[in-house]
Tab-separated table of C-alpha atoms in Angstrom:
chain	number	residue	atom	x	y	z
V	1	ARG	CA	36.348	18.814	23.405
V	2	TYR	CA	35.769	21.597	25.928
V	3	LEU	CA	36.216	19.146	28.777
V	4	LYS	CA	39.604	18.155	27.374
V	5	ILE	CA	40.707	21.786	27.129
V	6	PHE	CA	39.579	22.438	30.687
V	7	LEU	CA	41.490	19.432	32.047
V	8	LEU	CA	44.646	20.440	30.184
V	9	SER	CA	44.407	23.982	31.511
V	10	CYS	CA	44.196	22.687	35.052
V	11	PHE	CA	47.155	20.424	34.430
V	12	LEU	CA	49.225	23.331	33.007
V	13	MET	CA	48.512	25.484	36.039
V	14	ALA	CA	49.617	22.652	38.335
V	15	CYS	CA	52.851	22.316	36.367
V	16	VAL	CA	53.556	26.031	36.683
V	17	LEU	CA	53.133	25.947	40.447
V	18	LEU	CA	55.196	22.793	40.827
V	19	PHE	CA	58.152	23.949	38.781
V	20	GLY	CA	58.005	27.400	40.336
V	21	ARG	CA	58.771	25.864	43.698
V	22	LEU	CA	61.262	23.184	42.704
V	23	LEU	CA	63.584	24.720	40.084
V	24	PRO	CA	66.375	26.954	41.469
V	25	PHE	CA	67.097	28.850	38.239
V	26	SER	CA	66.894	32.586	37.653
V	27	HIS	CA	63.478	34.117	37.204
V	28	ARG	CA	63.848	34.548	33.411
V	29	LEU	CA	65.181	31.026	32.807
V	30	ARG	CA	62.697	29.528	35.174
V	31	GLY	CA	59.707	31.089	33.356
V	32	THR	CA	60.837	29.956	29.877
V	33	SER	CA	61.632	26.443	31.016
V	34	ILE	CA	58.352	26.138	32.860
V	35	CYS	CA	56.339	27.180	29.781
V	36	LEU	CA	58.155	24.830	27.407
V	37	LEU	CA	58.158	21.886	29.790
V	38	SER	CA	54.503	22.421	30.704
V	39	LEU	CA	53.419	22.488	27.046
V	40	PHE	CA	55.458	19.362	26.299
V	41	LEU	CA	54.044	17.464	29.261
V	42	SER	CA	50.516	18.670	28.453
V	43	TYR	CA	50.808	17.217	24.963
V	44	LEU	CA	52.073	13.902	26.330
V	45	PHE	CA	49.243	13.713	28.850
V	46	TYR	CA	46.703	14.708	26.153
V	47	CYS	CA	47.824	11.811	23.985
V	48	ALA	CA	47.851	9.435	26.955
V	49	LEU	CA	44.392	10.417	28.219
V	50	PHE	CA	42.666	10.696	24.821
V	51	PRO	CA	44.437	8.326	22.407
V	52	ASP	CA	41.521	8.235	19.920
V	53	GLY	CA	40.640	11.928	19.939
V	54	ALA	CA	41.138	13.786	16.688
V	55	ILE	CA	43.220	16.957	16.548
V	56	MET	CA	41.050	20.014	16.275
V	57	GLN	CA	40.586	21.285	12.764
V	58	THR	CA	42.702	24.070	11.396
V	59	SER	CA	41.357	27.526	10.836
V	60	GLY	CA	41.709	27.127	7.097
V	61	ASP	CA	38.845	24.593	6.958
V	62	PRO	CA	35.597	26.316	8.025
V	63	THR	CA	33.527	23.114	8.003
V	64	PRO	CA	33.084	21.084	11.178
V	65	SER	CA	34.869	17.774	11.347
V	66	CYS	CA	33.362	14.296	11.844
V	67	HIS	CA	35.166	12.652	14.763
V	68	ARG	CA	35.032	9.536	16.907
V	69	ALA	CA	34.123	9.503	20.576
V	70	ASP	CA	34.015	6.941	23.356
V	71	GLY	CA	36.490	4.598	21.741
V	72	ALA	CA	34.769	2.205	19.330
V	73	LYS	CA	31.526	4.161	18.853
V	74	ARG	CA	31.452	6.533	15.895
V	75	ARG	CA	29.129	9.504	15.777
V	76	LEU	CA	28.331	11.417	12.620
V	77	GLN	CA	27.725	15.110	13.151
V	78	LYS	CA	24.493	16.630	11.922
V	79	SER	CA	26.318	18.637	9.296
V	80	LEU	CA	25.926	17.490	5.701
V	81	SER	CA	29.673	17.857	5.280
V	82	CYS	CA	30.017	14.531	7.108
V	83	LEU	CA	28.390	12.869	4.109
V	84	LEU	CA	30.652	14.487	1.514
V	85	PRO	CA	34.364	14.252	0.700
V	86	SER	CA	36.531	17.149	1.834
V	87	ASP	CA	37.013	18.452	-1.702
V	88	ALA	CA	33.280	18.479	-2.409
V	89	ARG	CA	31.832	20.143	0.682
V	90	LEU	CA	29.000	22.558	0.120
V	91	SER	CA	28.602	26.101	1.237
V	92	ALA	CA	26.227	26.754	4.113
V	93	VAL	CA	23.484	27.917	1.729
V	94	GLU	CA	23.898	24.944	-0.590
V	95	ALA	CA	23.932	22.543	2.334
V	96	SER	CA	20.722	23.973	3.759
V	97	ARG	CA	19.020	23.681	0.367
V	98	LEU	CA	20.121	20.079	0.053
V	99	LYS	CA	18.778	19.274	3.514
V	100	ALA	CA	15.452	20.909	2.644
V	101	ASP	CA	15.190	18.893	-0.566
V	102	GLN	CA	15.980	15.641	1.173
V	103	ARG	CA	13.799	16.050	4.258
V	104	PRO	CA	10.468	14.892	2.722
V	105	HIS	CA	12.073	11.802	1.219
V	106	PHE	CA	14.164	10.255	3.948
V	107	ALA	CA	15.983	10.751	7.212
V	108	HIS	CA	19.369	9.199	7.923
V	109	HIS	CA	19.693	6.847	10.866
V	110	THR	CA	22.922	5.407	12.174
V	111	ALA	CA	23.128	1.740	13.019
V	112	GLY	CA	24.969	0.395	16.024
V	113	ASN	CA	28.082	-0.342	13.998
V	114	GLY	CA	28.285	3.229	12.754
V	115	THR	CA	26.953	2.493	9.247
V	116	PRO	CA	24.087	4.741	8.090
V	117	SER	CA	20.935	2.685	7.531
V	118	PRO	CA	19.024	2.800	4.180
V	119	PRO	CA	16.613	5.693	3.538
V	120	MET	CA	13.433	5.096	5.500
V	121	SER	CA	11.155	5.775	2.478
V	122	ASN	CA	12.691	2.866	0.601
V	123	LEU	CA	12.963	0.639	3.672
V	124	LYS	CA	9.490	1.180	5.096
V	125	PHE	CA	7.186	2.637	2.503
V	126	GLY	CA	8.466	1.469	-0.892
V	127	ASN	CA	7.241	3.068	-4.112
V	128	LYS	CA	3.936	3.714	-5.812
V	129	LYS	CA	3.400	1.357	-8.725
V	130	LEU	CA	0.678	0.698	-11.269
V	131	PRO	CA	-1.480	-2.250	-10.174
V	132	ASN	CA	-0.413	-5.816	-10.901
V	133	ALA	CA	-3.984	-7.050	-10.391
V	134	ILE	CA	-7.407	-5.412	-10.627
V	135	ILE	CA	-10.801	-6.543	-9.347
V	136	VAL	CA	-12.860	-5.440	-12.352
V	137	GLY	CA	-16.335	-6.630	-11.336
V	138	VAL	CA	-19.076	-7.111	-10.747
V	139	LYS	CA	-21.157	-4.659	-8.797
V	140	LYS	CA	-23.002	-6.294	-5.851
V	141	GLY	CA	-21.130	-9.510	-6.498
V	142	GLY	CA	-18.826	-9.391	-3.467
V	143	THR	CA	-15.913	-7.290	-4.712
V	144	ARG	CA	-15.477	-5.374	-1.457
V	145	ALA	CA	-15.328	-8.625	0.498
V	146	VAL	CA	-12.637	-10.055	-1.801
V	147	LEU	CA	-10.579	-6.889	-1.507
V	148	GLU	CA	-10.825	-6.755	2.294
V	149	PHE	CA	-10.047	-10.445	2.638
V	150	ILE	CA	-7.008	-10.407	0.329
V	151	ARG	CA	-5.606	-7.305	2.053
V	152	ILE	CA	-4.899	-9.477	5.084
V	153	HIS	CA	-2.050	-10.967	3.067
V	154	PRO	CA	1.275	-9.253	3.868
V	155	ASP	CA	2.316	-9.334	0.207
V	156	VAL	CA	-0.729	-7.361	-0.976
V	157	ARG	CA	-1.343	-3.630	-0.824
V	158	ALA	CA	-4.508	-2.141	-2.296
V	159	ALA	CA	-6.079	1.238	-2.936
V	160	GLY	CA	-8.810	1.794	-0.369
V	161	THR	CA	-11.354	3.458	-2.647
V	162	GLU	CA	-12.590	2.771	-6.154
V	163	THR	CA	-10.445	4.805	-8.533
V	164	HIS	CA	-12.710	4.653	-11.622
V	165	PHE	CA	-9.645	5.483	-13.688
V	166	PHE	CA	-10.361	3.346	-16.745
V	167	ASP	CA	-14.028	4.343	-17.044
V	168	ARG	CA	-14.328	7.916	-15.727
V	169	ASN	CA	-10.874	9.434	-15.209
V	170	TYR	CA	-8.814	8.009	-18.056
V	171	ASP	CA	-7.990	11.465	-19.410
V	172	ARG	CA	-6.079	12.241	-16.179
V	173	GLY	CA	-3.250	9.948	-17.259
V	174	LEU	CA	-1.296	7.072	-15.755
V	175	ASP	CA	0.761	9.311	-13.468
V	176	TRP	CA	-2.434	10.450	-11.762
V	177	TYR	CA	-3.559	6.821	-11.510
V	178	ARG	CA	-0.228	5.728	-10.051
V	179	GLY	CA	-0.519	8.465	-7.445
V	180	LEU	CA	-3.679	6.827	-6.082
V	181	MET	CA	-1.881	3.565	-5.381
V	182	PRO	CA	-0.364	2.664	-2.001
V	183	ARG	CA	3.388	2.399	-1.577
V	184	THR	CA	4.619	-1.156	-2.001
V	185	LEU	CA	7.879	-3.035	-1.769
V	186	GLU	CA	9.256	-4.946	-4.737
V	187	SER	CA	7.938	-8.235	-3.358
V	188	GLN	CA	4.388	-6.927	-2.876
V	189	ILE	CA	1.432	-6.850	-5.258
V	190	THR	CA	-0.449	-3.611	-5.904
V	191	MET	CA	-4.224	-3.950	-6.358
V	192	GLU	CA	-7.324	-1.871	-6.853
V	193	LYS	CA	-10.990	-2.631	-7.413
V	194	THR	CA	-13.614	-0.823	-9.469
V	195	PRO	CA	-16.613	-3.092	-10.251
V	196	SER	CA	-17.919	-0.987	-13.131
V	197	TYR	CA	-14.855	-1.845	-15.230
V	198	PHE	CA	-16.318	-5.218	-16.253
V	199	VAL	CA	-19.299	-3.648	-18.039
V	200	THR	CA	-17.469	-0.661	-19.546
V	201	LYS	CA	-16.680	-1.280	-23.218
V	202	GLU	CA	-13.440	0.733	-23.366
V	203	THR	CA	-11.883	-0.667	-20.190
V	204	PRO	CA	-10.297	-3.915	-21.504
V	205	HIS	CA	-8.384	-2.090	-24.219
V	206	ARG	CA	-7.251	0.625	-21.822
V	207	ILE	CA	-5.984	-1.851	-19.217
V	208	SER	CA	-4.152	-3.885	-21.857
V	209	THR	CA	-2.514	-0.676	-23.074
V	210	MET	CA	-1.227	-0.077	-19.543
V	211	SER	CA	0.009	-3.664	-19.185
V	212	GLN	CA	-0.977	-6.863	-20.948
V	213	ASP	CA	0.295	-8.782	-17.908
V	214	THR	CA	-2.324	-7.351	-15.546
V	215	LYS	CA	-4.218	-10.077	-13.686
V	216	LEU	CA	-7.980	-9.616	-13.588
V	217	ILE	CA	-10.433	-10.807	-10.923
V	218	VAL	CA	-14.186	-10.966	-11.539
V	219	VAL	CA	-16.569	-11.764	-8.681
V	220	VAL	CA	-19.789	-13.170	-10.191
V	221	ARG	CA	-23.090	-13.990	-8.604
V	222	ASP	CA	-26.492	-15.353	-9.652
V	223	PRO	CA	-27.593	-12.496	-11.964
V	224	VAL	CA	-31.166	-12.503	-10.615
V	225	THR	CA	-30.026	-12.219	-6.993
V	226	ARG	CA	-27.444	-9.647	-8.037
V	227	ALA	CA	-30.101	-7.500	-9.769
V	228	ILE	CA	-32.328	-7.563	-6.686
V	229	SER	CA	-29.356	-6.608	-4.472
V	230	ASP	CA	-28.520	-3.771	-6.876
V	231	TYR	CA	-32.096	-2.507	-6.737
V	232	THR	CA	-32.170	-2.750	-2.935
V	233	GLN	CA	-29.074	-0.583	-2.653
V	234	THR	CA	-30.451	2.033	-5.058
V	235	LEU	CA	-33.789	2.067	-3.252
V	236	SER	CA	-32.057	2.839	0.052
V	237	LYS	CA	-30.678	5.999	-1.547
V	238	THR	CA	-33.747	6.854	-3.658
V	239	PRO	CA	-36.941	5.957	-1.739
V	240	ASP	CA	-39.281	7.145	-4.545
V	241	LEU	CA	-37.780	4.678	-7.042
V	242	PRO	CA	-40.307	2.774	-9.207
V	243	SER	CA	-40.941	-0.857	-8.340
V	244	PHE	CA	-38.474	-3.559	-9.327
V	245	GLN	CA	-40.926	-5.070	-11.814
V	246	ASP	CA	-41.549	-1.714	-13.506
V	247	LEU	CA	-37.828	-1.276	-14.083
V	248	ALA	CA	-36.990	-4.877	-14.992
V	249	PHE	CA	-39.714	-5.488	-17.577
V	250	ARG	CA	-40.922	-3.688	-20.624
V	251	ASN	CA	-43.952	-5.937	-20.586
V	252	GLN	CA	-44.127	-8.366	-17.678
V	253	SER	CA	-47.229	-10.142	-18.934
V	254	LEU	CA	-45.294	-11.104	-22.059
V	255	GLY	CA	-42.071	-11.681	-20.166
V	256	ILE	CA	-40.159	-9.000	-22.095
V	257	VAL	CA	-37.179	-7.912	-20.007
V	258	ASP	CA	-35.728	-4.406	-20.286
V	259	MET	CA	-32.083	-5.088	-21.108
V	260	SER	CA	-31.281	-1.376	-21.058
V	261	TRP	CA	-31.755	-1.192	-17.269
V	262	ASN	CA	-28.277	-1.314	-15.776
V	263	ALA	CA	-29.242	-3.765	-13.020
V	264	ILE	CA	-30.280	-6.264	-15.714
V	265	ARG	CA	-27.488	-5.500	-18.186
V	266	ILE	CA	-24.680	-6.165	-15.663
V	267	GLY	CA	-25.822	-9.803	-15.271
V	268	LEU	CA	-25.210	-10.612	-18.967
V	269	TYR	CA	-21.762	-11.926	-18.063
V	270	ALA	CA	-21.179	-13.813	-21.313
V	271	LEU	CA	-21.619	-10.681	-23.436
V	272	HIS	CA	-19.221	-8.642	-21.305
V	273	LEU	CA	-16.649	-11.434	-21.180
V	274	GLU	CA	-16.531	-11.600	-24.987
V	275	ASN	CA	-15.234	-8.039	-24.982
V	276	TRP	CA	-12.511	-8.853	-22.420
V	277	LEU	CA	-11.313	-11.921	-24.296
V	278	ARG	CA	-10.393	-9.720	-27.249
V	279	TYR	CA	-7.567	-8.286	-25.153
V	280	PHE	CA	-6.766	-10.836	-22.435
V	281	PRO	CA	-6.445	-14.631	-22.461
V	282	LEU	CA	-8.889	-16.531	-20.278
V	283	ALA	CA	-6.015	-17.804	-18.105
V	284	GLN	CA	-5.381	-14.215	-17.022
V	285	ILE	CA	-8.917	-13.782	-15.659
V	286	HIS	CA	-9.999	-15.421	-12.399
V	287	PHE	CA	-13.678	-15.799	-11.523
V	288	VAL	CA	-14.740	-15.809	-7.869
V	289	SER	CA	-18.101	-17.312	-6.935
V	290	GLY	CA	-20.057	-14.796	-4.883
V	291	GLU	CA	-22.111	-17.614	-3.382
V	292	ARG	CA	-19.106	-19.692	-2.280
V	293	LEU	CA	-17.467	-16.534	-0.946
V	294	ILE	CA	-20.238	-16.576	1.687
V	295	THR	CA	-20.331	-20.306	2.424
V	296	ASP	CA	-16.598	-21.020	2.074
V	297	PRO	CA	-14.569	-17.790	2.161
V	298	ALA	CA	-11.303	-19.565	2.953
V	299	GLY	CA	-11.663	-21.880	-0.047
V	300	GLU	CA	-12.399	-19.033	-2.449
V	301	MET	CA	-9.543	-16.931	-1.093
V	302	ALA	CA	-7.169	-19.898	-1.422
V	303	ARG	CA	-7.916	-19.956	-5.156
V	304	VAL	CA	-7.446	-16.182	-5.385
V	305	GLN	CA	-4.041	-16.456	-3.709
V	306	ASP	CA	-3.037	-19.238	-6.096
V	307	PHE	CA	-4.076	-17.117	-9.058
V	308	LEU	CA	-1.997	-14.185	-7.813
V	309	GLY	CA	1.020	-16.418	-7.166
V	310	LEU	CA	0.881	-15.861	-3.411
V	311	LYS	CA	1.519	-18.222	-0.551
V	312	ARG	CA	-1.738	-19.348	1.090
V	313	ILE	CA	-1.674	-17.204	4.207
V	314	VAL	CA	-5.359	-16.167	4.308
V	315	THR	CA	-7.056	-19.318	5.644
V	316	ASP	CA	-10.145	-20.416	7.567
V	317	LYS	CA	-8.573	-19.210	10.826
V	318	HIS	CA	-9.219	-15.641	9.661
V	319	PHE	CA	-13.000	-15.967	9.270
V	320	TYR	CA	-16.154	-16.465	11.277
V	321	PHE	CA	-19.770	-16.356	10.120
V	322	ASN	CA	-21.838	-13.425	11.333
V	323	ARG	CA	-25.392	-14.756	11.632
V	324	THR	CA	-26.866	-11.271	11.981
V	325	LYS	CA	-25.425	-10.063	8.674
V	326	GLY	CA	-25.537	-13.492	7.057
V	327	PHE	CA	-22.016	-12.924	5.858
V	328	PRO	CA	-18.489	-13.978	6.878
V	329	CYS	CA	-16.423	-11.486	8.844
V	330	LEU	CA	-12.748	-11.318	9.699
V	331	LYS	CA	-11.822	-12.503	13.163
V	332	LYS	CA	-10.603	-9.985	15.699
V	333	PRO	CA	-6.931	-9.067	15.192
V	334	GLU	CA	-4.782	-9.141	18.320
V	335	SER	CA	-4.315	-5.367	18.166
V	336	SER	CA	-8.027	-4.616	17.786
V	337	GLY	CA	-10.898	-4.699	20.203
V	338	SER	CA	-13.534	-5.958	17.769
V	339	PRO	CA	-13.828	-8.159	14.678
V	340	ARG	CA	-13.866	-6.609	11.219
V	341	CYS	CA	-17.097	-6.859	9.262
V	342	LEU	CA	-18.104	-5.107	6.074
V	343	GLY	CA	-20.141	-1.922	6.307
V	344	LYS	CA	-23.876	-1.545	6.853
V	345	SER	CA	-24.496	-1.467	3.106
V	346	LYS	CA	-23.220	-5.059	2.837
V	347	GLY	CA	-25.472	-7.979	3.666
V	348	ARG	CA	-28.650	-5.870	3.926
V	349	THR	CA	-32.018	-7.607	3.614
V	350	HIS	CA	-33.329	-7.625	0.035
V	351	VAL	CA	-36.716	-6.215	-0.885
V	352	GLN	CA	-39.390	-8.808	-1.539
V	353	ILE	CA	-39.954	-9.469	-5.249
V	354	ASP	CA	-42.921	-11.287	-6.779
V	355	ARG	CA	-42.088	-14.961	-7.318
V	356	ASP	CA	-43.394	-14.934	-10.887
V	357	ALA	CA	-41.089	-12.030	-11.745
V	358	ILE	CA	-38.108	-13.956	-10.374
V	359	GLU	CA	-38.961	-17.027	-12.472
V	360	GLN	CA	-39.335	-14.871	-15.581
V	361	LEU	CA	-35.886	-13.394	-14.979
V	362	ARG	CA	-34.379	-16.856	-14.471
V	363	ASP	CA	-35.793	-17.930	-17.824
V	364	PHE	CA	-34.344	-14.791	-19.379
V	365	TYR	CA	-30.842	-15.275	-17.966
V	366	ARG	CA	-30.647	-19.057	-18.493
V	367	PRO	CA	-29.152	-19.059	-22.039
V	368	TYR	CA	-26.647	-16.336	-21.086
V	369	ASN	CA	-25.615	-18.289	-17.986
V	370	VAL	CA	-25.104	-21.510	-19.955
V	371	LYS	CA	-22.944	-19.684	-22.474
V	372	PHE	CA	-20.945	-18.130	-19.637
V	373	TYR	CA	-20.364	-21.544	-18.049
V	374	GLU	CA	-19.043	-22.840	-21.361
V	375	MET	CA	-16.750	-19.851	-21.857
V	376	VAL	CA	-15.091	-20.123	-18.443
V	377	GLY	CA	-15.257	-23.900	-18.143
V	378	HIS	CA	-17.120	-23.880	-14.841
V	379	ASP	CA	-20.745	-24.400	-13.808
V	380	PHE	CA	-21.754	-21.904	-11.124
V	381	LYS	CA	-25.116	-23.726	-10.639
V	382	TRP	CA	-27.349	-20.660	-10.741
V	383	GLU	CA	-30.225	-22.712	-12.165
């Protein structure tokens, strides 16, 4: 705009000098004619040089105008008045408040054709939603591996940490729970995992109250091996822990197992499943084999993707077997310098347990395992 005014001023001065030399009229007539003719010619040249330039706003409208520049390219000014009709423009104070309110939510971007693009929060980050699927158990069964593997899928977003909402934080309310979830698009599935849910009596009812359509994933493992893994993890944190046999048996010589010890109680899958089936149909619960998750991670994850209604994108090309950890790891992404393996607490060497104690525990779990196989319609071959 200022460049245009400058050019017109120079043109007017040239007109004054030119007509001052050429016109032979009296001084008074010459001055009037020069002014009128110069203004008229300036307007004509203004229109000829800048055919798409808008006339400057009148003094009666204090808000800046939105104008076009460089022919076909439109530029919106930074003022909020560009986004509002002329009869609904805000005062300076109101406009600044509106900008402050909108800043955390989105920023406007202008596309190449001049059309403002959608708000970035909706385009890029989506919204926080309650989970569509939950990995509810079991502890030391392989839940972290399932979560990390399924998060490779572009249509899955998951909370990174265990929320413990339905067993420890239920009184905080669903809004608090929703706030822990990642932002997802409409086409994406929201997930979380908290292994203690499967053995918590109140959890099935609470989840069904949230949504009866929630899909549930349970990662199960040979209950004897799972109990030893559970004990090994606890021992790493509490070195003065009593021996495994002292905790597992009330009387080992008689083969009486202490069912009150949590490491033993978790492996009674049939008893826990009975509680879940009061609120959810069996078709809504998918069981992952912890053993096959190690030997055939791609096959197990294919079944998980089918259960969730996802396209099979996580395949064998994503995995390799880490012989040191004795566990599958994710292959190195192109943007990373190293492969992704689970943490040091995963795949640790188990403590050595007396062989007789292991056989006694297998005898104890056998009837519960058989009942579990019958309930789910699948033999996990833990015998």
